[in-house]
mmCIF file of C-alpha atoms in Angstrom:
data_model
loop_
_atom_site.group_PDB
_atom_site.id
_atom_site.type_symbol
_atom_site.label_atom_id
_atom_site.label_comp_id
_atom_site.label_asym_id
_atom_site.label_seq_id
_atom_site.Cartn_x
_atom_site.Cartn_y
_atom_site.Cartn_z
ATOM 1 C CA MET E 1 139.056 31.691 119.500
ATOM 2 C CA THR E 2 142.550 32.853 117.730
ATOM 3 C CA GLU E 3 144.908 34.826 119.998
ATOM 4 C CA ALA E 4 144.357 37.602 119.021
ATOM 5 C CA ALA E 5 148.155 38.706 116.832
ATOM 6 C CA GLU E 6 150.853 41.211 119.029
ATOM 7 C CA LEU E 7 151.603 44.472 117.454
ATOM 8 C CA PRO E 8 154.980 44.122 116.628
ATOM 9 C CA GLN E 9 157.515 47.024 118.225
ATOM 10 C CA ALA E 10 157.754 50.112 115.869
ATOM 11 C CA PRO E 11 160.370 50.633 113.132
ATOM 12 C CA ALA E 12 163.503 52.779 113.497
ATOM 13 C CA GLU E 13 161.628 54.901 110.529
ATOM 14 C CA ALA E 14 158.759 55.192 112.026
ATOM 15 C CA GLN E 15 160.534 57.571 114.644
ATOM 16 C CA ALA E 16 161.822 59.693 111.409
ATOM 17 C CA VAL E 17 159.126 59.537 109.739
ATOM 18 C CA PHE E 18 156.059 60.849 112.716
ATOM 19 C CA GLY E 19 158.801 62.661 115.005
ATOM 20 C CA GLU E 20 157.416 64.932 117.547
ATOM 21 C CA LEU E 21 154.445 62.989 116.984
ATOM 22 C CA PHE E 22 156.073 59.310 117.945
ATOM 23 C CA PRO E 23 154.401 58.542 121.124
ATOM 24 C CA GLU E 24 150.620 59.756 118.807
ATOM 25 C CA ALA E 25 151.272 57.514 115.708
ATOM 26 C CA VAL E 26 152.493 54.531 118.203
ATOM 27 C CA ARG E 27 148.738 55.133 120.617
ATOM 28 C CA TYR E 28 147.073 55.445 117.374
ATOM 29 C CA ALA E 29 149.234 51.450 116.584
ATOM 30 C CA GLU E 30 147.686 50.301 119.374
ATOM 31 C CA LEU E 31 144.482 51.524 118.392
ATOM 32 C CA LEU E 32 144.132 49.937 115.709
ATOM 33 C CA ALA E 33 145.412 46.816 116.932
ATOM 34 C CA ASP E 34 142.626 46.483 119.462
ATOM 35 C CA ALA E 35 139.385 48.036 118.774
ATOM 36 C CA GLY E 36 139.466 48.118 115.435
ATOM 37 C CA VAL E 37 140.113 44.661 115.279
ATOM 38 C CA LYS E 38 137.617 44.309 117.593
ATOM 39 C CA ARG E 39 135.018 46.979 116.017
ATOM 40 C CA GLY E 40 136.460 44.760 112.855
ATOM 41 C CA LEU E 41 137.667 46.990 110.984
ATOM 42 C CA ILE E 42 140.967 46.259 109.801
ATOM 43 C CA GLY E 43 141.249 41.714 110.261
ATOM 44 C CA PRO E 44 144.068 40.462 112.533
ATOM 45 C CA ARG E 45 145.929 39.569 110.110
ATOM 46 C CA GLU E 46 146.926 43.179 109.447
ATOM 47 C CA VAL E 47 147.981 43.411 113.082
ATOM 48 C CA PRO E 48 152.266 42.088 112.603
ATOM 49 C CA ARG E 49 152.695 44.874 110.036
ATOM 50 C CA LEU E 50 150.550 47.775 110.660
ATOM 51 C CA TRP E 51 153.019 49.834 110.388
ATOM 52 C CA GLU E 52 155.560 49.029 107.003
ATOM 53 C CA ARG E 53 152.147 47.963 105.264
ATOM 54 C CA HIS E 54 149.465 50.914 106.753
ATOM 55 C CA LEU E 55 151.084 53.230 108.746
ATOM 56 C CA LEU E 56 154.503 53.813 107.146
ATOM 57 C CA ASN E 57 152.556 53.140 102.997
ATOM 58 C CA CYS E 58 150.319 55.972 104.255
ATOM 59 C CA ALA E 59 152.719 58.638 106.205
ATOM 60 C CA VAL E 60 155.078 58.619 103.186
ATOM 61 C CA LEU E 61 151.871 59.513 101.234
ATOM 62 C CA SER E 62 152.322 63.374 102.595
ATOM 63 C CA GLU E 63 155.934 64.216 100.332
ATOM 64 C CA VAL E 64 153.110 64.426 97.160
ATOM 65 C CA VAL E 65 150.208 66.730 99.747
ATOM 66 C CA PRO E 66 151.509 70.279 98.928
ATOM 67 C CA LYS E 67 151.626 72.810 102.414
ATOM 68 C CA GLY E 68 148.929 74.595 103.596
ATOM 69 C CA VAL E 69 146.050 72.501 101.402
ATOM 70 C CA THR E 70 142.781 71.281 102.469
ATOM 71 C CA VAL E 71 142.414 67.494 102.062
ATOM 72 C CA CYS E 72 138.825 64.948 101.742
ATOM 73 C CA ASP E 73 139.787 61.874 102.520
ATOM 74 C CA VAL E 74 137.396 59.424 100.563
ATOM 75 C CA GLY E 75 135.993 56.012 102.313
ATOM 76 C CA SER E 76 138.683 56.588 105.184
ATOM 77 C CA GLY E 77 137.227 53.504 106.962
ATOM 78 C CA ALA E 78 139.669 52.495 109.977
ATOM 79 C CA GLY E 79 141.548 56.244 108.837
ATOM 80 C CA LEU E 80 144.335 55.170 106.176
ATOM 81 C CA PRO E 81 145.124 57.821 105.098
ATOM 82 C CA GLY E 82 144.131 59.918 106.826
ATOM 83 C CA ILE E 83 144.925 59.371 110.156
ATOM 84 C CA PRO E 84 148.829 59.334 109.262
ATOM 85 C CA LEU E 85 149.340 61.953 107.410
ATOM 86 C CA ALA E 86 147.079 64.119 109.977
ATOM 87 C CA LEU E 87 150.572 63.112 112.352
ATOM 88 C CA VAL E 88 152.737 64.391 109.366
ATOM 89 C CA ARG E 89 151.068 67.345 108.203
ATOM 90 C CA PRO E 90 150.032 69.964 111.069
ATOM 91 C CA ASP E 91 149.483 72.336 107.714
ATOM 92 C CA LEU E 92 146.792 70.430 106.395
ATOM 93 C CA LYS E 93 143.071 71.050 107.207
ATOM 94 C CA ILE E 94 142.226 66.981 106.929
ATOM 95 C CA THR E 95 137.880 65.725 106.105
ATOM 96 C CA LEU E 96 138.259 62.615 106.844
ATOM 97 C CA LEU E 97 134.437 60.706 104.757
ATOM 98 C CA GLU E 98 133.146 58.461 105.685
ATOM 99 C CA PRO E 99 129.591 56.822 106.097
ATOM 100 C CA LEU E 100 129.697 54.321 108.506
ATOM 101 C CA LEU E 101 128.831 55.289 111.425
ATOM 102 C CA ARG E 102 130.915 52.464 113.342
ATOM 103 C CA ARG E 103 133.599 53.519 111.723
ATOM 104 C CA THR E 104 132.540 56.979 111.880
ATOM 105 C CA ASN E 105 132.666 56.612 115.998
ATOM 106 C CA PHE E 106 136.397 55.479 116.254
ATOM 107 C CA LEU E 107 137.480 57.923 113.721
ATOM 108 C CA GLN E 108 136.101 60.570 116.195
ATOM 109 C CA GLU E 109 137.424 58.354 119.167
ATOM 110 C CA VAL E 110 140.737 58.947 117.704
ATOM 111 C CA VAL E 111 140.942 62.619 117.119
ATOM 112 C CA GLU E 112 139.731 63.156 120.264
ATOM 113 C CA LEU E 113 142.458 61.028 122.171
ATOM 114 C CA LEU E 114 145.094 62.165 119.160
ATOM 115 C CA GLY E 115 144.229 65.809 119.941
ATOM 116 C CA LEU E 116 144.421 66.480 116.036
ATOM 117 C CA ASP E 117 142.686 69.846 116.059
ATOM 118 C CA HIS E 118 143.412 70.377 112.635
ATOM 119 C CA VAL E 119 140.942 67.227 111.529
ATOM 120 C CA THR E 120 137.190 66.683 111.255
ATOM 121 C CA VAL E 121 135.051 63.950 111.189
ATOM 122 C CA VAL E 122 132.162 64.090 108.582
ATOM 123 C CA ARG E 123 130.082 60.449 108.322
ATOM 124 C CA GLY E 124 128.315 60.113 104.899
ATOM 125 C CA ARG E 125 129.025 58.872 100.752
ATOM 126 C CA ALA E 126 131.003 60.840 98.844
ATOM 127 C CA GLU E 127 128.153 61.491 96.276
ATOM 128 C CA GLU E 128 125.715 63.078 99.145
ATOM 129 C CA VAL E 129 128.101 65.298 100.479
ATOM 130 C CA LEU E 130 128.626 67.449 96.925
ATOM 131 C CA GLY E 131 127.838 70.682 97.280
ATOM 132 C CA THR E 132 127.424 70.831 101.383
ATOM 133 C CA LEU E 133 130.803 70.066 101.804
ATOM 134 C CA GLN E 134 133.054 72.906 101.045
ATOM 135 C CA PRO E 135 135.614 71.943 97.870
ATOM 136 C CA VAL E 136 139.269 71.033 98.907
ATOM 137 C CA HIS E 137 142.560 71.718 97.583
ATOM 138 C CA VAL E 138 143.187 67.471 97.254
ATOM 139 C CA VAL E 139 141.086 63.867 97.904
ATOM 140 C CA THR E 140 142.577 60.890 99.074
ATOM 141 C CA ALA E 141 141.751 57.233 99.731
ATOM 142 C CA ARG E 142 143.309 54.004 99.468
ATOM 143 C CA ALA E 143 141.762 50.460 99.649
ATOM 144 C CA VAL E 144 138.374 51.981 98.599
ATOM 145 C CA ALA E 145 136.887 51.089 95.364
ATOM 146 C CA PRO E 146 138.373 51.018 90.782
ATOM 147 C CA LEU E 147 140.215 54.507 89.647
ATOM 148 C CA ASP E 148 137.861 54.944 87.636
ATOM 149 C CA ARG E 149 134.646 54.906 90.014
ATOM 150 C CA LEU E 150 136.787 56.022 92.883
ATOM 151 C CA ALA E 151 137.083 58.879 90.954
ATOM 152 C CA GLY E 152 133.770 59.746 89.895
ATOM 153 C CA TRP E 153 133.735 59.980 93.939
ATOM 154 C CA GLY E 154 136.096 61.945 94.575
ATOM 155 C CA VAL E 155 137.211 64.461 91.662
ATOM 156 C CA PRO E 156 133.784 66.630 92.320
ATOM 157 C CA LEU E 157 134.756 67.400 95.531
ATOM 158 C CA LEU E 158 137.687 68.901 94.319
ATOM 159 C CA LYS E 159 138.623 72.866 94.208
ATOM 160 C CA PRO E 160 139.309 73.361 90.536
ATOM 161 C CA TYR E 161 143.402 72.705 89.534
ATOM 162 C CA GLY E 162 143.205 69.777 93.185
ATOM 163 C CA GLU E 163 144.012 66.951 92.454
ATOM 164 C CA MET E 164 143.187 63.494 93.597
ATOM 165 C CA LEU E 165 145.951 60.924 95.014
ATOM 166 C CA ALA E 166 145.332 57.574 95.207
ATOM 167 C CA LEU E 167 147.385 54.806 96.870
ATOM 168 C CA LYS E 168 147.398 51.854 94.251
ATOM 169 C CA GLY E 169 149.208 48.417 94.260
ATOM 170 C CA ASP E 170 150.823 47.415 91.483
ATOM 171 C CA THR E 171 148.199 47.584 88.965
ATOM 172 C CA ALA E 172 148.786 51.463 89.297
ATOM 173 C CA GLU E 173 149.885 51.282 85.623
ATOM 174 C CA GLU E 174 147.741 48.923 84.294
ATOM 175 C CA GLU E 175 144.486 50.911 86.199
ATOM 176 C CA LEU E 176 145.122 54.274 85.556
ATOM 177 C CA ASN E 177 145.418 53.470 81.347
ATOM 178 C CA GLY E 178 141.734 51.711 81.922
ATOM 179 C CA ALA E 179 139.627 54.635 83.452
ATOM 180 C CA ARG E 180 141.359 57.615 81.362
ATOM 181 C CA ALA E 181 138.128 58.263 79.038
ATOM 182 C CA ALA E 182 136.284 57.529 82.073
ATOM 183 C CA LEU E 183 138.768 60.026 83.168
ATOM 184 C CA SER E 184 138.711 62.813 81.159
ATOM 185 C CA LYS E 185 134.683 63.116 80.513
ATOM 186 C CA LEU E 186 135.793 63.805 84.328
ATOM 187 C CA GLY E 187 137.727 67.356 84.219
ATOM 188 C CA VAL E 188 140.755 65.908 84.455
ATOM 189 C CA LEU E 189 143.948 67.217 82.241
ATOM 190 C CA GLU E 190 146.679 65.105 84.240
ATOM 191 C CA THR E 191 147.982 61.976 85.234
ATOM 192 C CA GLU E 192 150.547 59.996 86.315
ATOM 193 C CA VAL E 193 152.149 57.704 88.496
ATOM 194 C CA LEU E 194 154.551 58.099 91.744
ATOM 195 C CA HIS E 195 156.427 55.620 94.032
ATOM 196 C CA VAL E 196 157.306 57.152 97.125
ATOM 197 C CA GLY E 197 158.696 56.712 100.582
ATOM 198 C CA GLU E 198 162.395 56.248 99.119
ATOM 199 C CA GLY E 199 164.208 55.217 102.578
ATOM 200 C CA LEU E 200 161.252 54.346 104.402
ATOM 201 C CA VAL E 201 159.471 51.652 103.157
ATOM 202 C CA ASP E 202 160.257 48.879 100.512
ATOM 203 C CA PRO E 203 158.528 48.335 98.612
ATOM 204 C CA LEU E 204 157.250 52.353 97.438
ATOM 205 C CA SER E 205 154.097 52.922 97.466
ATOM 206 C CA THR E 206 152.879 53.448 94.697
ATOM 207 C CA VAL E 207 150.528 56.794 94.180
ATOM 208 C CA VAL E 208 148.107 57.362 91.029
ATOM 209 C CA ARG E 209 147.977 61.457 90.793
ATOM 210 C CA VAL E 210 145.398 62.451 89.282
ATOM 211 C CA VAL E 211 144.880 66.711 88.047
ATOM 212 C CA VAL E 212 141.901 68.674 87.320
ATOM 213 C CA GLY E 213 140.949 71.474 85.166
ATOM 214 C CA GLU E 214 138.447 74.395 86.289
ATOM 215 C CA SER E 215 135.095 72.177 86.439
ATOM 216 C CA PRO E 216 135.964 69.283 88.421
ATOM 217 C CA GLY E 217 133.831 66.348 87.119
ATOM 218 C CA GLY E 218 133.088 67.885 84.319
ATOM 219 C CA VAL E 219 129.704 69.386 83.083
ATOM 220 C CA ARG E 220 127.240 67.139 84.531
ATOM 221 C CA PHE E 221 128.765 67.783 88.140
ATOM 222 C CA ALA E 222 128.961 71.362 87.947
ATOM 223 C CA ALA E 223 125.368 71.182 86.785
ATOM 224 C CA LYS E 224 124.805 68.747 90.204
ATOM 225 C CA ARG E 225 126.807 70.167 92.921
ATOM 226 C CA ALA E 226 125.842 74.000 91.813
ATOM 227 C CA LYS E 227 121.605 73.115 92.356
ATOM 228 C CA ALA E 228 123.611 70.661 95.732
ATOM 229 C CA ALA E 229 124.391 74.274 97.105
ATOM 230 C CA ARG E 230 121.413 76.037 96.544
ATOM 231 C CA THR E 231 119.005 73.236 98.611
ATOM 232 C CA GLU E 232 121.846 74.008 100.841
ATOM 233 C CA ARG E 233 121.645 78.035 101.027
ATOM 234 C CA THR E 234 117.225 77.410 101.592
ATOM 235 C CA ARG E 235 118.073 74.664 103.610
ATOM 236 C CA ARG E 236 120.328 77.084 106.318
ATOM 237 C CA ARG E 237 117.969 80.207 105.915
ATOM 238 C CA ARG E 238 114.804 78.142 107.695
#
């Protein structure tokens, strides 16, 4: 059996990014390196680069998230980017949306252990919670799916004029160009590629930002959302 990789000491940038909640960030990193690996949520080879590649890479997303908004982290997995974002932004109300039970169990344990009262864990797929989950100002995602497919899941969860922030890699511009037709059908009005984390992460984190108009997801999803909401109201009255 291969010996588990050792979690490196947190870099100085981590203390600057996480501030007062730096001890909680360290605890989260320890949980990822231990239970996260044992439960198959992250690969053991990721442990040596947990801080730079994962925690800090996700935490700097906070630079482009507006103050005091609601956020849904779609396909949250082991909590990336939702947990690091929650640690640096207590002003946000964050929902971690994840379909797999073993992952939601881990997420719930992390949220309780770290005392993240502004974070809720919901088990389900984006298309399943449409109409039952309250629409949010911001949808976040990281390494979930190609942009066109990700937008089909995330954009309908937004409030009118909300935005989706997707952490992407070097091919972000190419991916965005290939998804423009699909994004247009989903009611997206604005798109841009941002680079965040200046002085904190190297390379900078790449974020694809898409902003919707008054009908997130377009006409088809507006009808689906309304139907789901009616079904939910009927269920509650029973």
